[in-house]
Short mmCIF file of C-alpha atoms in Angstrom, two decimals:
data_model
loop_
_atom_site.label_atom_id
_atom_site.label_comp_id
_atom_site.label_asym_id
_atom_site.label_seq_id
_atom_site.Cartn_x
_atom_site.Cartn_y
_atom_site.Cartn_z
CA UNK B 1489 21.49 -19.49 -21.92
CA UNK B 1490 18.12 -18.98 -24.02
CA UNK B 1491 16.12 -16.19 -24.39
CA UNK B 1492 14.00 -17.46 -20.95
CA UNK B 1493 17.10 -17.93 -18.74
CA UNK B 1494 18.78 -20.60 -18.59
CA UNK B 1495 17.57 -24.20 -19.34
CA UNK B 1496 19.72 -27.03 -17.90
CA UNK B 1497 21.02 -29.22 -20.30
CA UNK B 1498 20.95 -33.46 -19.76
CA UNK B 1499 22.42 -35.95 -20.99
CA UNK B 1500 21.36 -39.09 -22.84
CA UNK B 1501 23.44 -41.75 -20.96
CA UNK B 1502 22.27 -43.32 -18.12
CA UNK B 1503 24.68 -43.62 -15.37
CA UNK B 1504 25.00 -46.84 -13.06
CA UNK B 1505 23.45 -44.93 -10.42
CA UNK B 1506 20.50 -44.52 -12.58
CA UNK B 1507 20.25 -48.49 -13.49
CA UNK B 1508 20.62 -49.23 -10.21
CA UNK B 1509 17.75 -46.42 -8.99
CA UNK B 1510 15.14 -48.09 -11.48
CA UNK B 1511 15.93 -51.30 -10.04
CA UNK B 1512 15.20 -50.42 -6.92
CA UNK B 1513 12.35 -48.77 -7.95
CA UNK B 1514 10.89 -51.75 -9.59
CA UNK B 1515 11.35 -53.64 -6.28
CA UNK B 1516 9.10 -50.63 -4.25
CA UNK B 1517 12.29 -48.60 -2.84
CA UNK B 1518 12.78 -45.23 -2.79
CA UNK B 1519 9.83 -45.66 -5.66
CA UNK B 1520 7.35 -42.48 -4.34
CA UNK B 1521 10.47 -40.13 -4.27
CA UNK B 1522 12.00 -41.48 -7.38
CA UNK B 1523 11.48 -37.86 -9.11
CA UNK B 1524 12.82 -35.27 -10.98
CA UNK B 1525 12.29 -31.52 -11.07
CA UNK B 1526 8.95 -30.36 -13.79
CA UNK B 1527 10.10 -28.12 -15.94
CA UNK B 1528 11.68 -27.57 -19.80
CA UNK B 1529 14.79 -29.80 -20.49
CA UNK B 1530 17.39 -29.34 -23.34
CA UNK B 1531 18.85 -32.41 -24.60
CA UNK B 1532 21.51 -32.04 -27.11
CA UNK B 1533 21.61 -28.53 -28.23
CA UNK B 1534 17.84 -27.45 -29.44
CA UNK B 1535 17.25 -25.01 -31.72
CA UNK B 1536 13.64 -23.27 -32.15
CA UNK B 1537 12.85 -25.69 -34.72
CA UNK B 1538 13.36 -28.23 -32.60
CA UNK B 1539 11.20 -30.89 -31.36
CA UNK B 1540 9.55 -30.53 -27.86
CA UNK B 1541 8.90 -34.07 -26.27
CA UNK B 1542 6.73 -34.25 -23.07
CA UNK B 1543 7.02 -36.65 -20.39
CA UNK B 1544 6.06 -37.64 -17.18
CA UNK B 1545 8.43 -36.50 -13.50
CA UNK B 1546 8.68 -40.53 -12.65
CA UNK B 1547 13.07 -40.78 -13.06
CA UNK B 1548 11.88 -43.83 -14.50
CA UNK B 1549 10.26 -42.59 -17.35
CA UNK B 1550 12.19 -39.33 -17.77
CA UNK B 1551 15.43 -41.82 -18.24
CA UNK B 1552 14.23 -44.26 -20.69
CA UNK B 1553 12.68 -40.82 -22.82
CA UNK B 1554 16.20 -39.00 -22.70
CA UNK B 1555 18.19 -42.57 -23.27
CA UNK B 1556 16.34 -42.90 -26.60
CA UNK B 1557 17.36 -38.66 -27.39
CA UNK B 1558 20.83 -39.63 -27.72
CA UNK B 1559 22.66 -37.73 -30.37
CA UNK B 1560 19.90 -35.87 -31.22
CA UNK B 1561 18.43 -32.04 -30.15
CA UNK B 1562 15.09 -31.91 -28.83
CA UNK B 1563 13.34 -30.38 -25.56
CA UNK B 1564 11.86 -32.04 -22.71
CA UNK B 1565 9.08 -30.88 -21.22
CA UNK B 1566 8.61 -32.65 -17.84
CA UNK B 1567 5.34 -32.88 -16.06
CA UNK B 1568 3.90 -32.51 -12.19
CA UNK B 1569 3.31 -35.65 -11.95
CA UNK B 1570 4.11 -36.51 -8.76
CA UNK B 1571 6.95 -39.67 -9.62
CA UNK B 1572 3.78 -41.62 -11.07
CA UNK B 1573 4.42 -42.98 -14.72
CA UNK B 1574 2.76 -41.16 -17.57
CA UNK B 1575 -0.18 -43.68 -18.43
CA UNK B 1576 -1.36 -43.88 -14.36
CA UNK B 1577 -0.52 -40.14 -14.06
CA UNK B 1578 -3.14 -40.29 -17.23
CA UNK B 1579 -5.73 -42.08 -15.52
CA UNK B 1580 -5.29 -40.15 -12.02
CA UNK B 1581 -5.35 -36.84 -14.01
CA UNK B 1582 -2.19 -35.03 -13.14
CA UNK B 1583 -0.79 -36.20 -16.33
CA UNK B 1584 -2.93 -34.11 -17.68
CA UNK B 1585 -4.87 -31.14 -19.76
CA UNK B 1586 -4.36 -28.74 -16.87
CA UNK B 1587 -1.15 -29.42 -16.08
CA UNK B 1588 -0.12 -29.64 -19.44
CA UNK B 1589 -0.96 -25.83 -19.98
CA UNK B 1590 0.47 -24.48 -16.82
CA UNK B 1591 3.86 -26.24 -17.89
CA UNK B 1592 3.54 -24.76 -21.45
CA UNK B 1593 2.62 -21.11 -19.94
CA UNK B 1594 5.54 -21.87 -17.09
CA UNK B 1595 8.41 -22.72 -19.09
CA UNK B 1596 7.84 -19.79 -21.61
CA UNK B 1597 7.95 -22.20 -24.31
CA UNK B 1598 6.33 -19.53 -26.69
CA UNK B 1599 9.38 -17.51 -26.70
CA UNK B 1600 11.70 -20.32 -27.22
CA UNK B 1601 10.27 -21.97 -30.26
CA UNK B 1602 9.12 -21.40 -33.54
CA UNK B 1603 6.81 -24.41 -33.81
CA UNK B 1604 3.31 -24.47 -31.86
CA UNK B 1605 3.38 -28.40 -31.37
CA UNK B 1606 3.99 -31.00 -28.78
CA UNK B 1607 4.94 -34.59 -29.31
CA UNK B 1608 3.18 -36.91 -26.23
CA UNK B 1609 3.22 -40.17 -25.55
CA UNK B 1610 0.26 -42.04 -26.53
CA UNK B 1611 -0.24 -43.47 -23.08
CA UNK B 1612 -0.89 -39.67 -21.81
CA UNK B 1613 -4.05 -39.48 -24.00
CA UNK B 1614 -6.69 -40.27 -21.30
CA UNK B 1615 -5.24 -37.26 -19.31
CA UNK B 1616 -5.19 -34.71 -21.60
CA UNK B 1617 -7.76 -32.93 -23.94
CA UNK B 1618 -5.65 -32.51 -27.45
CA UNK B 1619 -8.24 -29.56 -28.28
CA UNK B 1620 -8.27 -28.35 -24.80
CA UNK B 1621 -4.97 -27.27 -25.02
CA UNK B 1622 -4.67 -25.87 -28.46
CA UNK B 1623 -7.82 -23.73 -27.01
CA UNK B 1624 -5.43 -22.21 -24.17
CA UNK B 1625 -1.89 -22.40 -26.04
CA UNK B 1626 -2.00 -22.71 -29.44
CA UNK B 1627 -0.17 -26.15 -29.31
CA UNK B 1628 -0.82 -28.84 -31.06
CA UNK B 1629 -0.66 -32.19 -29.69
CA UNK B 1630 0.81 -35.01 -31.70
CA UNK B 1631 0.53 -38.74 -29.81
CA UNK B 1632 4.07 -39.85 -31.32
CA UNK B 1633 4.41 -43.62 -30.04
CA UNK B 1634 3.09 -46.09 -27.44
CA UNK B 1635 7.02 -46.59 -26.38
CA UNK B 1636 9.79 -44.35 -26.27
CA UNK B 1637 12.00 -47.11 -27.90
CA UNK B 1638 10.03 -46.27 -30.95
CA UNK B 1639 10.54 -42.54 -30.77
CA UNK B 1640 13.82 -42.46 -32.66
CA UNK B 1641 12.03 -43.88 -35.96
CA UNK B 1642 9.20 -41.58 -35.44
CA UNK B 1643 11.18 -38.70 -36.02
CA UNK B 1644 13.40 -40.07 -38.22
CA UNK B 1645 10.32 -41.49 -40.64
CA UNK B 1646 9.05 -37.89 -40.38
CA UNK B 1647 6.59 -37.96 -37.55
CA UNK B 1648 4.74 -40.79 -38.66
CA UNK B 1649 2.85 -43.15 -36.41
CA UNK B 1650 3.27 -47.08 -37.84
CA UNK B 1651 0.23 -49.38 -36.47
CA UNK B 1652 2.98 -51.54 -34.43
CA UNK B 1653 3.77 -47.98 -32.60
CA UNK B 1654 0.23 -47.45 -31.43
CA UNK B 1655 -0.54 -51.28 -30.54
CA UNK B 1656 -0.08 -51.96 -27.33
CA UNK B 1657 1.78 -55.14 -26.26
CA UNK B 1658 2.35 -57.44 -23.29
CA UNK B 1659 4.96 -59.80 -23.54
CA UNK B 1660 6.80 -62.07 -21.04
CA UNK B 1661 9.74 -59.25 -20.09
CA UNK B 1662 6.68 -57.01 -19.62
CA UNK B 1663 4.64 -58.74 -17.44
CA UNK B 1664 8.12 -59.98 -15.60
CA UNK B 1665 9.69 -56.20 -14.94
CA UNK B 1666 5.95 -56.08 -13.30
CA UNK B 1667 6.12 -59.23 -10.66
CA UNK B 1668 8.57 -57.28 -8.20
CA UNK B 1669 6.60 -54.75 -6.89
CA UNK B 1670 3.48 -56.72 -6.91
CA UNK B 1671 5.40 -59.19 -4.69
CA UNK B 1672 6.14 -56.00 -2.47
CA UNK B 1673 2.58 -55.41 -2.39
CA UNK B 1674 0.98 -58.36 -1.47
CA UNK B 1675 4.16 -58.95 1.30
CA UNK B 1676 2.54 -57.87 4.59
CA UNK B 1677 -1.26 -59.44 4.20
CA UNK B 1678 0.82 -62.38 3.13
CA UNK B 1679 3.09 -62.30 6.39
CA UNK B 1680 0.05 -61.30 8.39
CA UNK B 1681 -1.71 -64.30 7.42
CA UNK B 1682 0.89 -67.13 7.19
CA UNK B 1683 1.78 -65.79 11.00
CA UNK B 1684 -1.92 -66.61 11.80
CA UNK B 1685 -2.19 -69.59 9.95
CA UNK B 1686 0.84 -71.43 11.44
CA UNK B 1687 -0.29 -70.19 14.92
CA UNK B 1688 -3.39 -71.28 15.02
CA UNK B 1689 -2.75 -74.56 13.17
CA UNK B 1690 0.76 -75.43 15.00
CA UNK B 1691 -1.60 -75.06 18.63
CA UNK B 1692 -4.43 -77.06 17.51
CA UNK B 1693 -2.62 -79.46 14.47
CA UNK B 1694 0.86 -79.61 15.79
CA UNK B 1695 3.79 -78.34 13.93
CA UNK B 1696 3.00 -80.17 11.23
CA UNK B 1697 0.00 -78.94 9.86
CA UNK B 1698 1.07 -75.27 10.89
CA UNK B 1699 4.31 -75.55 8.58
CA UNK B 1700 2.08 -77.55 6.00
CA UNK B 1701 -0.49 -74.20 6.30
CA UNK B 1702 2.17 -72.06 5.70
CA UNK B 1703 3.81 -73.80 2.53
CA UNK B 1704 0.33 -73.81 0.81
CA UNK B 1705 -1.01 -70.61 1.63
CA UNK B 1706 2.56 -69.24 0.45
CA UNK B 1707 2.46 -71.23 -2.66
CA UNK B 1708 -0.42 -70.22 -3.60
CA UNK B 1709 0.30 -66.55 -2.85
CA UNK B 1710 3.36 -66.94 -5.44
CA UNK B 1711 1.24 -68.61 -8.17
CA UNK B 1712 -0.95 -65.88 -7.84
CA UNK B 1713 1.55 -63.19 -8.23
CA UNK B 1714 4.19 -64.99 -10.26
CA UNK B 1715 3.13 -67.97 -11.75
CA UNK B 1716 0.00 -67.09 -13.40
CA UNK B 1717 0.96 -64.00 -14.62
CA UNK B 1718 4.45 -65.09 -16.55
CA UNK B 1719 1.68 -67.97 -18.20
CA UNK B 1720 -1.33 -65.49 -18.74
CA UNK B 1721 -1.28 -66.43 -22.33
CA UNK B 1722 -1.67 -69.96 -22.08
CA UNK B 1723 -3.60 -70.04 -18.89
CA UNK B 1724 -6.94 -71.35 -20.03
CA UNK B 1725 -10.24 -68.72 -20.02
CA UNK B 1726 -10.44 -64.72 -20.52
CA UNK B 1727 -11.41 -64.11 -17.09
CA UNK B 1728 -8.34 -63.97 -14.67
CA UNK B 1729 -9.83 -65.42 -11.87
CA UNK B 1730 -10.43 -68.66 -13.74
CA UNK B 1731 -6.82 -68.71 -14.95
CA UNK B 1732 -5.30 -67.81 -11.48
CA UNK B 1733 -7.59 -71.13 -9.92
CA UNK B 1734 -6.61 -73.43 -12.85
CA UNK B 1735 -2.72 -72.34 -11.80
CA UNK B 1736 -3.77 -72.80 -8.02
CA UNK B 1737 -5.20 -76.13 -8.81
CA UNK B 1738 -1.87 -77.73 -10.35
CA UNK B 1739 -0.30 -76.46 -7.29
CA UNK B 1740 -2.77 -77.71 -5.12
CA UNK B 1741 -3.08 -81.26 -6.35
CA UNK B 1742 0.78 -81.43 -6.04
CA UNK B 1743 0.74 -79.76 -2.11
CA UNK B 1744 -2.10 -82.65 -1.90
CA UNK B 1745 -0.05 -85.50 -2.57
CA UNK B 1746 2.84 -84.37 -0.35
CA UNK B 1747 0.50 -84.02 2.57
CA UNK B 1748 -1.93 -87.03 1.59
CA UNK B 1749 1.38 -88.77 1.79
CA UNK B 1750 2.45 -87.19 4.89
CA UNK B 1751 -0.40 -88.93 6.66
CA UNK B 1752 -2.82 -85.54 6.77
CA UNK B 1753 -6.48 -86.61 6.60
CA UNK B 1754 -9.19 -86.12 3.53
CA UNK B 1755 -11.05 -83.10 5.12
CA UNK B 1756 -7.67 -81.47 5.64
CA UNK B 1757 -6.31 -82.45 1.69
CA UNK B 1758 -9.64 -81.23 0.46
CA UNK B 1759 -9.30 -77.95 2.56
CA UNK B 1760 -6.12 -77.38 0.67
CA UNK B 1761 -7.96 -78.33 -2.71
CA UNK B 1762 -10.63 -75.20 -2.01
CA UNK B 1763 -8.69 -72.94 -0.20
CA UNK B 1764 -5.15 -72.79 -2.92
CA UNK B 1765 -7.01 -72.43 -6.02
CA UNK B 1766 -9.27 -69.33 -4.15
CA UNK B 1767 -6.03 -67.26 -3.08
CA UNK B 1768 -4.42 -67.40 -5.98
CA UNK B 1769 -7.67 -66.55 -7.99
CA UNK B 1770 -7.79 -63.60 -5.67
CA UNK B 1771 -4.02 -62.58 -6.95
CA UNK B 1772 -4.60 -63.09 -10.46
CA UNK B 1773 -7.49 -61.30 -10.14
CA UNK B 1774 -5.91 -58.40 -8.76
CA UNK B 1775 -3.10 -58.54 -11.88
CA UNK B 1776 -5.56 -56.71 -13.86
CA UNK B 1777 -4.23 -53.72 -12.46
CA UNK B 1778 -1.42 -53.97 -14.03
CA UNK B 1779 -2.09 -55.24 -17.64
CA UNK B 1780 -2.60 -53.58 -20.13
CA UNK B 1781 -6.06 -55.08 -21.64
CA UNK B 1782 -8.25 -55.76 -19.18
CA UNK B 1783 -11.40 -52.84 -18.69
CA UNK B 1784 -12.73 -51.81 -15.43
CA UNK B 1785 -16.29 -53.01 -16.10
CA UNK B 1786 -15.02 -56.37 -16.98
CA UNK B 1787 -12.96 -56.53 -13.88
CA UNK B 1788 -16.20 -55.91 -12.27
CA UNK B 1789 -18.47 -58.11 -13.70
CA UNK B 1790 -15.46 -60.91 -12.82
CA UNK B 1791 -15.66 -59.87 -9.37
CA UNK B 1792 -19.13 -59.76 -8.96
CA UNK B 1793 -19.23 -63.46 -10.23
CA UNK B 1794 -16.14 -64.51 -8.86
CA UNK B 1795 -15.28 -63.19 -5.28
CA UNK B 1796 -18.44 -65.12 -3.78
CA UNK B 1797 -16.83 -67.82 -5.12
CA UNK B 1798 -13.85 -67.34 -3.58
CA UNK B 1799 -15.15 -66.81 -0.48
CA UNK B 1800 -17.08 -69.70 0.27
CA UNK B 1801 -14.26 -71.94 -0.91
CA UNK B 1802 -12.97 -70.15 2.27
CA UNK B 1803 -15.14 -70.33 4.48
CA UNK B 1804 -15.36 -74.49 3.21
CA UNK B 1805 -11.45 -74.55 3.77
CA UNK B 1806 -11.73 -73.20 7.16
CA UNK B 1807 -14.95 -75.44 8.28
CA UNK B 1808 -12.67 -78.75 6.72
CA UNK B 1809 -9.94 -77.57 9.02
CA UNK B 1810 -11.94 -77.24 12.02
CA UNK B 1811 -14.14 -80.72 11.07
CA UNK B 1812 -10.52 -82.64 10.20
CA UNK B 1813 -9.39 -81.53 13.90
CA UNK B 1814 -12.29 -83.94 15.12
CA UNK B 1815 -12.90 -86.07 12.85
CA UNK Q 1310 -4.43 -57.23 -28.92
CA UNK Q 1311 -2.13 -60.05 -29.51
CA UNK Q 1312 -2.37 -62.84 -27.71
CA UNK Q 1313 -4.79 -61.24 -24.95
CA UNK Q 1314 -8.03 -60.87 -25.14
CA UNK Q 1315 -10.91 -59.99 -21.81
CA UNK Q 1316 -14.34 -60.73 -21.19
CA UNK Q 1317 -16.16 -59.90 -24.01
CA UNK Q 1318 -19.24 -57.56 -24.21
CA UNK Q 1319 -18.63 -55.52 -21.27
CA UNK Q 1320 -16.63 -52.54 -22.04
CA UNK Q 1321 -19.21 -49.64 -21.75
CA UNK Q 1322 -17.74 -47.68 -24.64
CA UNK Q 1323 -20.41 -45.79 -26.32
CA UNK Q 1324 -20.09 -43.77 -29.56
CA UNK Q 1325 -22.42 -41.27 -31.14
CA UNK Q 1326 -21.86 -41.44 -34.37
CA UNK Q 1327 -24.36 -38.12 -36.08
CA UNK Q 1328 -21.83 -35.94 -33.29
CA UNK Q 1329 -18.87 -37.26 -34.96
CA UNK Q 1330 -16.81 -34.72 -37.07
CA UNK Q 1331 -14.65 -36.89 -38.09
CA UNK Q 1332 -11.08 -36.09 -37.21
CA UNK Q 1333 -9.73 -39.63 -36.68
CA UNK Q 1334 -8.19 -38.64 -33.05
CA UNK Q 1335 -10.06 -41.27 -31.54
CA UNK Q 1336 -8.21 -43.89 -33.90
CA UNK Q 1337 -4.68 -42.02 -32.78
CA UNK Q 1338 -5.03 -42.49 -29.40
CA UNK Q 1339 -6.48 -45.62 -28.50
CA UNK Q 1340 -3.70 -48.25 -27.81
CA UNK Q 1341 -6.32 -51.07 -28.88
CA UNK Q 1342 -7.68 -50.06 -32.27
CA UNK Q 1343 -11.11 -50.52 -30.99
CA UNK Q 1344 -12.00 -47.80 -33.75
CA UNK Q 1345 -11.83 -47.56 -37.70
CA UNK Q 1346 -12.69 -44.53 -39.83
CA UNK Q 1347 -15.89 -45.77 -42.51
CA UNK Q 1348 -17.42 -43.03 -45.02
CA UNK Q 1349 -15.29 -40.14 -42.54
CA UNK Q 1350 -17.29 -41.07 -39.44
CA UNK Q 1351 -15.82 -43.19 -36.60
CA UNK Q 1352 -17.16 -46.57 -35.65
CA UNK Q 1353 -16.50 -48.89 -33.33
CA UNK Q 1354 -14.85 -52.06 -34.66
CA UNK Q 1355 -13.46 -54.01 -32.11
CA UNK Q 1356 -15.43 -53.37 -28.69
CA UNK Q 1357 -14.23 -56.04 -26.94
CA UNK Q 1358 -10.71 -54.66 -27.37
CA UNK Q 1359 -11.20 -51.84 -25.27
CA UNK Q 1360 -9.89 -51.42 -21.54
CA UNK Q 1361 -11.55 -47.96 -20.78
CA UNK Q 1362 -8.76 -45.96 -20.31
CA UNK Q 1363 -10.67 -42.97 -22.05
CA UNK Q 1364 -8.43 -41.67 -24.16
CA UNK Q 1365 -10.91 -41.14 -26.91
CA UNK Q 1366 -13.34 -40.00 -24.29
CA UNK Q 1367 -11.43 -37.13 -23.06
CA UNK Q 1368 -9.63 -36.42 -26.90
CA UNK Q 1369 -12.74 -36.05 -28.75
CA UNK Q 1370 -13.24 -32.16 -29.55
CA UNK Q 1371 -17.08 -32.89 -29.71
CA UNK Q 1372 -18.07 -34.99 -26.74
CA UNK Q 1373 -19.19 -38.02 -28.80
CA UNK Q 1374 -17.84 -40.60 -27.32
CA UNK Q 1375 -19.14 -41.92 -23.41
CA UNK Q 1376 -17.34 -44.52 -21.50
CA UNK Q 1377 -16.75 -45.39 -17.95
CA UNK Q 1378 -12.95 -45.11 -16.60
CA UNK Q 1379 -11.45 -45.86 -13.05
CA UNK Q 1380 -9.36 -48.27 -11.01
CA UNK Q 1381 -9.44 -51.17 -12.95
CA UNK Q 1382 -7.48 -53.63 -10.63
CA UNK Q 1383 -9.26 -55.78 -8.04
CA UNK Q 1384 -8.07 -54.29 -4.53
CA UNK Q 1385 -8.78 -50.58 -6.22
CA UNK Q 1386 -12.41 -51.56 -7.16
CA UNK Q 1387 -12.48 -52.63 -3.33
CA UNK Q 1388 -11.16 -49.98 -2.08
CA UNK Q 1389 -13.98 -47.62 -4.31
CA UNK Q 1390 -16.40 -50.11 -2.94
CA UNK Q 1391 -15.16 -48.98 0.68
CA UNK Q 1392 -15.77 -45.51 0.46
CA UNK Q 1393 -18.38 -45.66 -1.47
CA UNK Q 1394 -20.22 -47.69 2.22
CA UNK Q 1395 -18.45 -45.32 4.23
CA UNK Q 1396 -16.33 -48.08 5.36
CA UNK Q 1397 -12.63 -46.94 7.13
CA UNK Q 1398 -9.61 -48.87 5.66
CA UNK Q 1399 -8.29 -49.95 2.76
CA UNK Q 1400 -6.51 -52.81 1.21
CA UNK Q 1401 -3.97 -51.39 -0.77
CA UNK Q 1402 -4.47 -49.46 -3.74
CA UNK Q 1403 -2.85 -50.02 -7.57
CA UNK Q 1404 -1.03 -47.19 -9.76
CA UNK Q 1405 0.88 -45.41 -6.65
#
C-alpha cells in the first residue's frame, strides 16, 4: 500500500509459462495479445528515491526489463502500447511523448517519489520529446541503455551511459530470434503461389516440372528469409537486394544441375536461373524491416532500382516456361 | 555500426547547425553515433550511419534537426505506395 493505493508488486523471475509465451510469440502466436496491463509497477520494494524505469506493454519486453531488476527496488512504469515492442511502438508513436505524460499524470507518480526523472530505453527516443515532457511534468528523461541486459551496470556505474550501451548491434542470435516470424509472414503468399505453380506446371509439364516448380520457388523463398539473413555480413554488396540474388544464385545454379540432370530443357534451367535469384532478392529486400541499420530512403532508392529488376526476371522466367513447353 | 553498413549517401538527415544550442541529446539518443559534439555545436559525422529512426529529430528542444522517418521495410513502403494511388489491399505490413 503507497500513498496512491495500492501498486502491485512483480517479480523478477520468469516462470516457464513465460519462456514458453515468448516463444510462441516469436513464432507469430498469441503475439497481438501478448500484453500486460499499463500502469506503475513495483519491483522489489521501492522507496521514493527509487529509480522509475519505463517500458513498453509487449510481455515480451516487460519480462526481459523486470528479469534484469532482480534483487533490486525500482518502479516500472508500463506504457499503452498496444503489445508492440518499445522501438516500433517508437516509430508508430504510441510509445510515445503523449502517452508518456498521461501515464506519468495517471499513475500519480508525483506523490510517490521524490525524484522528477525517468530512465527510458534508448530505443523509445524517436517516440518521445525529452523536453516535451519535462514541459508538462517536470520529469526528466534519461535514455539509460540500448538493452536492458545492460541496465544492471548502468545503475550500478551510477547512471552512466558507456559507448557499447548506446551502439546498436546485430549479431547472428539477433538476426536468428528474428527468422521465425518472418517465416510466419511470408507463409501464405508462399503457399498461395507454390499451389499455383505446381498446378499450372503439373497440367501443362507433368508432375515433374510441377514438383521441380515447387522445390525452387520454395528454396528460394527460404534463402530469402533464412539464408541470406543468418550470412548478411558476408553476403557481398550494401544493398540487400544484391545480397539476397547472390544467395539465390548459389541456390539456383545447384537446383540447375539437379534439373539439367533430370533431363529439363535450357529455356526451363535458365527460367530457374532468373526467376530464384529475383524471389529471394524480393525477401532480402524486405529484411530491412527488421534490421537495425538500414534507412527508409535507402530502402527506397534500392527499390526504385531494384524491383524493375526483379520483375522482368519474372516476367523472362515465366515467358522461358511457356517457350520451353514448345520448344 | 559493426560489421553493417547501407547504401551510402542517402539518409536525408539534415542538421542546422546556427539553431543548435548545444545540449548533446542528439549524441544520447542516436543508436548509430551519426553525431559528435565540435566547439559545443553538433555535427554530423557519420551520415551514412544513420537509419532515420528520428530520434534526434523528435529530441531536439530547438527543431534543428530535419529528417524523413517511416516504414522502412520493403512490403511497408508498398503498402504506403498503395494508399498513397488509392489502391485497395495490402501485402502485409512490418512492426505489428
Amino acid at each position: 500500500m503507497t500513498s496512491v493505493g495500492q501498486i502491485p508488486r512483480i517479480g523478477s523471475k520468469l516462470s516457464f509459462e513465460d519462456d514458453v509465451g515468448a516463444c510462441k510469440a516469436r513464432w507469430g502466436i498469441g503475439r497481438m495479445d501478448y500484453i500486460v496491463p499499463p500502469g506503475l509497477y513495483a519491483i522489489g520494494h521501492p522507496s521514493a528515491e527509487d529509480p522509475v524505469l519505463v517500458t513498453a506493454n509487449y510481455k515480451m519486453s516487460y519480462d526481459i526489463v523486470r528479469q534484469q531488476m532482480a534483487n533490486r527496488n525500482v518502479w516500472l512504469l508500463v506504457l499503452e502500447t498496444f503489445g508492440i515492442n518499445v522501438w516500433c511502438a517508437a516509430g508508430k508513436g504510441t510509445f510515445g511523448t503523449i502517452e508518456l505524460i498521461e501515464r506519468i499524470e495517471h499513475s500519480e507518480l508525483v506523490k510517490l517519489v521524490s525524484h522528477r526523472q525517468l530512465l527510458l530505453p534508448i530505443l523509445g527516443a524517436p517516440g518521445v520529446a525529452a523536453h516535451e515532457v519535462k514541459k508538462n511534468t517536470n520529469f526528466t528523461i534519461r535514455y539509460a541503455t540500448i538493452r536492458a541486459q545492460d541496465l544492471p551496470e548502468y545503475l550500478d556505474n551510477g547512471m552512466v551511459t558507456t559507448r557499447a550501451m548506446r551502439e546498436l548491434t546485430f549479431s547472428l542470435w539477433e538476426r536468428l530470434i528474428l527468422i521465425p516470424i518472418e517465416l510466419v509472414g511470408a507463409l501464405k503468399a508462399t503457399a498461395v503461389i507454390m499451389a499455383i505453380l505446381a498446378l499450372v506446371l503439373c497440367i501443362f509439364g507433368g508432375i515433374a516440372a510441377g514438383v521441380a516448380a515447387v522445390t525452387g520457388y520454395l528454396g528460394a523463398v527460404l534463402i530469402g528469409v533464412v539464408i541470406a539473413p543468418l550470412l548478411l555480413p558476408w553476403l557481398p554488396g550494401r544493398s540487400f537486394s544484391i545480397k539476397g540474388a547472390i544467395a539465390g544464385m548459389a541456390w539456383a545454379l545447384v537446383f540447375s544441375v539437379f534439373i539439367g540432370r533430370a533431363g529439363f530443357t535450357t529455356p526451363a534451367i535458365l527460367a530457374a536461373l532468373l526467376g530464384i535469384p529475383a524471389v529471394s532478392a524480393f525477401y532480402t529486400l524486405n529484411f530491412t524491416g527488421c534490421t537495425t541499420f538500414t534507412s527508409r530512403s535507402g530502402v527506397k532508392k534500392e527499390m526504385r532500382l531494384a524491383l524493375p529488376v526483379m520483375g522482368c526476371a519474372i516476367i523472362a522466367c515465366f515467358l522461358l516456361l511457356i517457350g520451353s513447353r514448345f520448344l | 555500426m559493426k560489421g553493417f553498413t547501407y547504401l551510402r549517401k542517402v539518409a536525408t538527415l539534415k542538421l542546422d547547425q546556427g539553431k543548435c544550442i548545444g545540449c548533446e541529446l542528439c549524441t544520447e539518443v542516436c543508436p548509430h553515433q551519426v553525431f559528435s559534439m565540435a566547439d559545443k555545436i553538433a555535427t554530423i559525422t557519420d551520415l551514412d550511419a544513420c537509419m532515420e529512426c528520428g530520434a534526434c529529430s523528435v529530441n531536439c528542444p530547438v527543431a534543428a534537426i530535419q529528417v524523413d522517418t517511416g516504414a522502412g521495410c520493403a512490403s511497408g513502403l508498398i503498402n504506403e505506395w498503395l494508399r498513397e494511388h488509392n489502391i485497395g489491399g495490402s501485402i502485409g505490413d512490418c512492426c505489428t
